[in-house]
Amino acid sequence: MPEAGNYPIDNEYPAVSRADMQPAPVSYGALAPNPQLPAQPGWAGAPVRPPVGAAAPVPHKQGAWGLWWLCVLTFSIYYLVWYDRINGELATVLGQPRQANSRWWNQLIPFWALVGLGATAKRLNAAHALVGSPTRVGVFTTWFWAPAWFGSHVRYLQRRVNILHDVLTSRATHPGY
């Protein structure tokens, strides 16, 4: 076993058999090992959810038209930064690890970029459903109609992210709503 203060590497964790697995809480929807493994910084398997009693993660709010102009003026370089940021924020809100189609480099691959946009719309829908917001994002609109209409998918998605920000902020300032 590792020394005190050092984190174990992947092959030093004890193997967990299927019999040691138990259903996770309903909010996770998956199987969790029993007992839980210690979290280590930077490890992909570390829990993403904030500690109990901590403030919920809130995505950044940004003007949709300002975002669109930034993408135009920087020849879509800011788009890659924005895409990576919102997917990271959505993963934090949902308490899930980052998927490969949520990374900035995903948008450089021609047809795979559309799959990533559809997955981003699904993640945004899941985040809205998690907080009880009635707002929904059209997956087809996100990956087909909006990019064809002067790259308006950034405005479309950012408006929905702003609504998620408002819902989470209002819940943080007015508990019980």
PDB file of C-alpha atoms in Angstrom:
ATOM      1  CA  MET A   1       0.000   0.000   0.000  1.00  0.00           C
ATOM      2  CA  PRO A   2       1.189   3.555  -0.527  1.00  0.00           C
ATOM      3  CA  GLU A   3       2.849   5.611   2.150  1.00  0.00           C
ATOM      4  CA  ALA A   4       0.946   8.258   4.099  1.00  0.00           C
ATOM      5  CA  GLY A   5       0.448  11.416   2.047  1.00  0.00           C
ATOM      6  CA  ASN A   6       1.046   9.684  -1.283  1.00  0.00           C
ATOM      7  CA  TYR A   7      -1.877   8.756  -3.447  1.00  0.00           C
ATOM      8  CA  PRO A   8      -1.941   5.265  -4.922  1.00  0.00           C
ATOM      9  CA  ILE A   9      -1.618   4.780  -8.644  1.00  0.00           C
ATOM     10  CA  ASP A  10      -4.327   2.980 -10.596  1.00  0.00           C
ATOM     11  CA  ASN A  11      -2.926  -0.534 -10.204  1.00  0.00           C
ATOM     12  CA  GLU A  12      -2.629  -0.178  -6.389  1.00  0.00           C
ATOM     13  CA  TYR A  13      -6.379   0.066  -5.853  1.00  0.00           C
ATOM     14  CA  PRO A  14      -8.022  -3.121  -4.631  1.00  0.00           C
ATOM     15  CA  ALA A  15     -10.080  -4.935  -7.237  1.00  0.00           C
ATOM     16  CA  VAL A  16     -13.830  -4.590  -6.721  1.00  0.00           C
ATOM     17  CA  SER A  17     -15.917  -7.560  -7.759  1.00  0.00           C
ATOM     18  CA  ARG A  18     -19.485  -7.386  -9.017  1.00  0.00           C
ATOM     19  CA  ALA A  19     -20.670  -8.838  -5.676  1.00  0.00           C
ATOM     20  CA  ASP A  20     -19.159  -5.854  -3.831  1.00  0.00           C
ATOM     21  CA  MET A  21     -21.181  -3.408  -5.906  1.00  0.00           C
ATOM     22  CA  GLN A  22     -24.332  -1.892  -4.516  1.00  0.00           C
ATOM     23  CA  PRO A  23     -26.914   0.376  -6.108  1.00  0.00           C
ATOM     24  CA  ALA A  24     -25.918   4.022  -5.891  1.00  0.00           C
ATOM     25  CA  PRO A  25     -28.326   6.710  -4.731  1.00  0.00           C
ATOM     26  CA  VAL A  26     -31.093   7.443  -7.213  1.00  0.00           C
ATOM     27  CA  SER A  27     -29.500  10.776  -8.154  1.00  0.00           C
ATOM     28  CA  TYR A  28     -26.459   8.996  -9.602  1.00  0.00           C
ATOM     29  CA  GLY A  29     -28.292   6.234 -11.463  1.00  0.00           C
ATOM     30  CA  ALA A  30     -25.322   3.833 -11.543  1.00  0.00           C
ATOM     31  CA  LEU A  31     -23.508   1.273  -9.442  1.00  0.00           C
ATOM     32  CA  ALA A  32     -21.005   2.506  -6.874  1.00  0.00           C
ATOM     33  CA  PRO A  33     -18.255   0.442  -5.234  1.00  0.00           C
ATOM     34  CA  ASN A  34     -18.577  -0.348  -1.536  1.00  0.00           C
ATOM     35  CA  PRO A  35     -16.421   0.929   0.195  1.00  0.00           C
ATOM     36  CA  GLN A  36     -15.629   4.031  -1.810  1.00  0.00           C
ATOM     37  CA  LEU A  37     -12.114   4.533  -3.067  1.00  0.00           C
ATOM     38  CA  PRO A  38     -10.186   7.559  -1.828  1.00  0.00           C
ATOM     39  CA  ALA A  39     -10.298  10.497  -4.222  1.00  0.00           C
ATOM     40  CA  GLN A  40      -7.061  11.871  -5.539  1.00  0.00           C
ATOM     41  CA  PRO A  41      -6.629  15.238  -7.225  1.00  0.00           C
ATOM     42  CA  GLY A  42      -6.673  15.130 -10.998  1.00  0.00           C
ATOM     43  CA  TRP A  43      -7.900  11.555 -11.124  1.00  0.00           C
ATOM     44  CA  ALA A  44     -10.729  11.036 -13.613  1.00  0.00           C
ATOM     45  CA  GLY A  45     -12.585   8.756 -11.205  1.00  0.00           C
ATOM     46  CA  ALA A  46     -12.681  11.313  -8.413  1.00  0.00           C
ATOM     47  CA  PRO A  47     -16.182  12.463  -7.479  1.00  0.00           C
ATOM     48  CA  VAL A  48     -17.218  15.628  -9.269  1.00  0.00           C
ATOM     49  CA  ARG A  49     -20.094  16.592  -6.983  1.00  0.00           C
ATOM     50  CA  PRO A  50     -19.407  19.275  -4.379  1.00  0.00           C
ATOM     51  CA  PRO A  51     -19.342  18.247  -0.714  1.00  0.00           C
ATOM     52  CA  VAL A  52     -22.646  18.135   1.164  1.00  0.00           C
ATOM     53  CA  GLY A  53     -23.667  21.624   2.218  1.00  0.00           C
ATOM     54  CA  ALA A  54     -21.445  23.326  -0.360  1.00  0.00           C
ATOM     55  CA  ALA A  55     -22.899  25.736  -2.889  1.00  0.00           C
ATOM     56  CA  ALA A  56     -24.048  24.172  -6.139  1.00  0.00           C
ATOM     57  CA  PRO A  57     -21.856  24.909  -9.166  1.00  0.00           C
ATOM     58  CA  VAL A  58     -23.320  27.640 -11.338  1.00  0.00           C
ATOM     59  CA  PRO A  59     -22.423  28.083 -15.033  1.00  0.00           C
ATOM     60  CA  HIS A  60     -21.203  31.489 -16.167  1.00  0.00           C
ATOM     61  CA  LYS A  61     -23.715  33.904 -17.632  1.00  0.00           C
ATOM     62  CA  GLN A  62     -22.709  35.650 -20.853  1.00  0.00           C
ATOM     63  CA  GLY A  63     -24.499  37.754 -23.429  1.00  0.00           C
ATOM     64  CA  ALA A  64     -25.513  35.626 -26.405  1.00  0.00           C
ATOM     65  CA  TRP A  65     -24.895  38.321 -29.030  1.00  0.00           C
ATOM     66  CA  GLY A  66     -21.588  39.322 -27.461  1.00  0.00           C
ATOM     67  CA  LEU A  67     -20.543  35.675 -27.564  1.00  0.00           C
ATOM     68  CA  TRP A  68     -21.535  35.420 -31.221  1.00  0.00           C
ATOM     69  CA  TRP A  69     -19.519  38.536 -32.109  1.00  0.00           C
ATOM     70  CA  LEU A  70     -16.508  37.253 -30.170  1.00  0.00           C
ATOM     71  CA  CYS A  71     -16.672  34.040 -32.183  1.00  0.00           C
ATOM     72  CA  VAL A  72     -16.879  35.990 -35.446  1.00  0.00           C
ATOM     73  CA  LEU A  73     -14.076  38.421 -34.580  1.00  0.00           C
ATOM     74  CA  THR A  74     -11.681  35.722 -33.355  1.00  0.00           C
ATOM     75  CA  PHE A  75     -12.389  33.454 -36.360  1.00  0.00           C
ATOM     76  CA  SER A  76     -14.063  30.871 -34.080  1.00  0.00           C
ATOM     77  CA  ILE A  77     -11.123  30.503 -31.702  1.00  0.00           C
ATOM     78  CA  TYR A  78     -13.230  31.844 -28.838  1.00  0.00           C
ATOM     79  CA  TYR A  79     -15.906  29.339 -29.850  1.00  0.00           C
ATOM     80  CA  LEU A  80     -13.557  26.483 -28.930  1.00  0.00           C
ATOM     81  CA  VAL A  81     -12.856  28.076 -25.536  1.00  0.00           C
ATOM     82  CA  TRP A  82     -16.575  28.647 -24.933  1.00  0.00           C
ATOM     83  CA  TYR A  83     -17.523  25.101 -26.016  1.00  0.00           C
ATOM     84  CA  ASP A  84     -14.988  23.579 -23.638  1.00  0.00           C
ATOM     85  CA  ARG A  85     -16.069  25.877 -20.790  1.00  0.00           C
ATOM     86  CA  ILE A  86     -19.820  25.222 -21.002  1.00  0.00           C
ATOM     87  CA  ASN A  87     -19.336  21.478 -21.285  1.00  0.00           C
ATOM     88  CA  GLY A  88     -17.078  21.537 -18.238  1.00  0.00           C
ATOM     89  CA  GLU A  89     -19.677  23.538 -16.331  1.00  0.00           C
ATOM     90  CA  LEU A  90     -22.466  21.179 -17.412  1.00  0.00           C
ATOM     91  CA  ALA A  91     -20.413  18.162 -16.310  1.00  0.00           C
ATOM     92  CA  THR A  92     -19.929  19.811 -12.921  1.00  0.00           C
ATOM     93  CA  VAL A  93     -23.624  20.640 -12.548  1.00  0.00           C
ATOM     94  CA  LEU A  94     -24.611  17.098 -13.528  1.00  0.00           C
ATOM     95  CA  GLY A  95     -21.885  15.518 -11.396  1.00  0.00           C
ATOM     96  CA  GLN A  96     -20.546  13.476 -14.308  1.00  0.00           C
ATOM     97  CA  PRO A  97     -17.041  13.060 -15.679  1.00  0.00           C
ATOM     98  CA  ARG A  98     -16.210  14.841 -18.934  1.00  0.00           C
ATOM     99  CA  GLN A  99     -16.936  12.945 -22.139  1.00  0.00           C
ATOM    100  CA  ALA A 100     -14.627  13.015 -25.157  1.00  0.00           C
ATOM    101  CA  ASN A 101     -17.303  14.823 -27.172  1.00  0.00           C
ATOM    102  CA  SER A 102     -17.314  17.647 -24.631  1.00  0.00           C
ATOM    103  CA  ARG A 103     -13.731  18.745 -25.283  1.00  0.00           C
ATOM    104  CA  TRP A 104     -12.727  21.670 -27.500  1.00  0.00           C
ATOM    105  CA  TRP A 105     -10.821  19.514 -29.970  1.00  0.00           C
ATOM    106  CA  ASN A 106     -14.041  17.623 -30.698  1.00  0.00           C
ATOM    107  CA  GLN A 107     -15.243  20.651 -32.677  1.00  0.00           C
ATOM    108  CA  LEU A 108     -12.294  20.395 -35.081  1.00  0.00           C
ATOM    109  CA  ILE A 109     -13.430  17.033 -36.493  1.00  0.00           C
ATOM    110  CA  PRO A 110     -15.922  17.788 -39.313  1.00  0.00           C
ATOM    111  CA  PHE A 111     -18.914  15.471 -38.756  1.00  0.00           C
ATOM    112  CA  TRP A 112     -18.062  14.521 -35.183  1.00  0.00           C
ATOM    113  CA  ALA A 113     -18.511  18.185 -34.242  1.00  0.00           C
ATOM    114  CA  LEU A 114     -22.232  17.857 -34.972  1.00  0.00           C
ATOM    115  CA  VAL A 115     -22.433  14.786 -32.736  1.00  0.00           C
ATOM    116  CA  GLY A 116     -20.736  16.796 -30.003  1.00  0.00           C
ATOM    117  CA  LEU A 117     -23.243  19.622 -30.411  1.00  0.00           C
ATOM    118  CA  GLY A 118     -26.111  17.161 -30.082  1.00  0.00           C
ATOM    119  CA  ALA A 119     -24.522  15.677 -26.949  1.00  0.00           C
ATOM    120  CA  THR A 120     -24.075  19.182 -25.514  1.00  0.00           C
ATOM    121  CA  ALA A 121     -27.776  19.846 -26.081  1.00  0.00           C
ATOM    122  CA  LYS A 122     -28.622  16.600 -24.285  1.00  0.00           C
ATOM    123  CA  ARG A 123     -26.366  17.542 -21.359  1.00  0.00           C
ATOM    124  CA  LEU A 124     -28.024  20.956 -21.166  1.00  0.00           C
ATOM    125  CA  ASN A 125     -31.460  19.305 -21.191  1.00  0.00           C
ATOM    126  CA  ALA A 126     -30.352  16.973 -18.401  1.00  0.00           C
ATOM    127  CA  ALA A 127     -29.077  19.914 -16.344  1.00  0.00           C
ATOM    128  CA  HIS A 128     -32.375  21.771 -16.778  1.00  0.00           C
ATOM    129  CA  ALA A 129     -34.314  18.648 -15.829  1.00  0.00           C
ATOM    130  CA  LEU A 130     -32.080  18.141 -12.777  1.00  0.00           C
ATOM    131  CA  VAL A 131     -32.883  21.591 -11.399  1.00  0.00           C
ATOM    132  CA  GLY A 132     -36.577  21.357 -12.316  1.00  0.00           C
ATOM    133  CA  SER A 133     -36.524  23.991 -15.042  1.00  0.00           C
ATOM    134  CA  PRO A 134     -39.138  23.648 -17.806  1.00  0.00           C
ATOM    135  CA  THR A 135     -36.647  24.948 -20.402  1.00  0.00           C
ATOM    136  CA  ARG A 136     -35.595  22.431 -23.039  1.00  0.00           C
ATOM    137  CA  VAL A 137     -33.050  22.533 -25.849  1.00  0.00           C
ATOM    138  CA  GLY A 138     -33.864  21.139 -29.271  1.00  0.00           C
ATOM    139  CA  VAL A 139     -31.172  18.646 -30.214  1.00  0.00           C
ATOM    140  CA  PHE A 140     -32.009  18.835 -33.928  1.00  0.00           C
ATOM    141  CA  THR A 141     -32.042  22.624 -33.804  1.00  0.00           C
ATOM    142  CA  THR A 142     -28.680  22.640 -32.045  1.00  0.00           C
ATOM    143  CA  TRP A 143     -26.777  20.515 -34.520  1.00  0.00           C
ATOM    144  CA  PHE A 144     -28.664  21.141 -37.778  1.00  0.00           C
ATOM    145  CA  TRP A 145     -30.643  24.377 -38.054  1.00  0.00           C
ATOM    146  CA  ALA A 146     -28.698  26.705 -35.771  1.00  0.00           C
ATOM    147  CA  PRO A 147     -25.197  26.130 -37.253  1.00  0.00           C
ATOM    148  CA  ALA A 148     -26.605  26.585 -40.751  1.00  0.00           C
ATOM    149  CA  TRP A 149     -28.174  29.929 -39.767  1.00  0.00           C
ATOM    150  CA  PHE A 150     -25.020  32.030 -39.476  1.00  0.00           C
ATOM    151  CA  GLY A 151     -23.591  29.926 -36.661  1.00  0.00           C
ATOM    152  CA  SER A 152     -26.423  30.820 -34.310  1.00  0.00           C
ATOM    153  CA  HIS A 153     -25.988  27.659 -32.224  1.00  0.00           C
ATOM    154  CA  VAL A 154     -23.725  29.606 -29.866  1.00  0.00           C
ATOM    155  CA  ARG A 155     -26.497  32.131 -29.206  1.00  0.00           C
ATOM    156  CA  TYR A 156     -29.106  29.381 -28.933  1.00  0.00           C
ATOM    157  CA  LEU A 157     -27.128  27.346 -26.408  1.00  0.00           C
ATOM    158  CA  GLN A 158     -25.836  30.337 -24.438  1.00  0.00           C
ATOM    159  CA  ARG A 159     -29.379  31.628 -23.897  1.00  0.00           C
ATOM    160  CA  ARG A 160     -30.300  28.252 -22.385  1.00  0.00           C
ATOM    161  CA  VAL A 161     -27.122  28.249 -20.264  1.00  0.00           C
ATOM    162  CA  ASN A 162     -28.103  31.730 -19.023  1.00  0.00           C
ATOM    163  CA  ILE A 163     -31.524  30.384 -17.989  1.00  0.00           C
ATOM    164  CA  LEU A 164     -29.801  27.545 -16.122  1.00  0.00           C
ATOM    165  CA  HIS A 165     -27.569  30.124 -14.419  1.00  0.00           C
ATOM    166  CA  ASP A 166     -30.621  32.151 -13.356  1.00  0.00           C
ATOM    167  CA  VAL A 167     -32.420  29.083 -11.971  1.00  0.00           C
ATOM    168  CA  LEU A 168     -29.384  27.897  -9.993  1.00  0.00           C
ATOM    169  CA  THR A 169     -28.637  31.397  -8.696  1.00  0.00           C
ATOM    170  CA  SER A 170     -32.224  31.930  -7.570  1.00  0.00           C
ATOM    171  CA  ARG A 171     -32.175  28.599  -5.723  1.00  0.00           C
ATOM    172  CA  ALA A 172     -28.921  29.533  -4.001  1.00  0.00           C
ATOM    173  CA  THR A 173     -30.260  32.905  -2.833  1.00  0.00           C
ATOM    174  CA  HIS A 174     -33.802  31.692  -2.008  1.00  0.00           C
ATOM    175  CA  PRO A 175     -33.520  28.163  -0.552  1.00  0.00           C
ATOM    176  CA  GLY A 176     -36.679  26.110  -0.804  1.00  0.00           C
ATOM    177  CA  TYR A 177     -37.790  27.457  -4.190  1.00  0.00           C
TER     178      TYR A 177
END
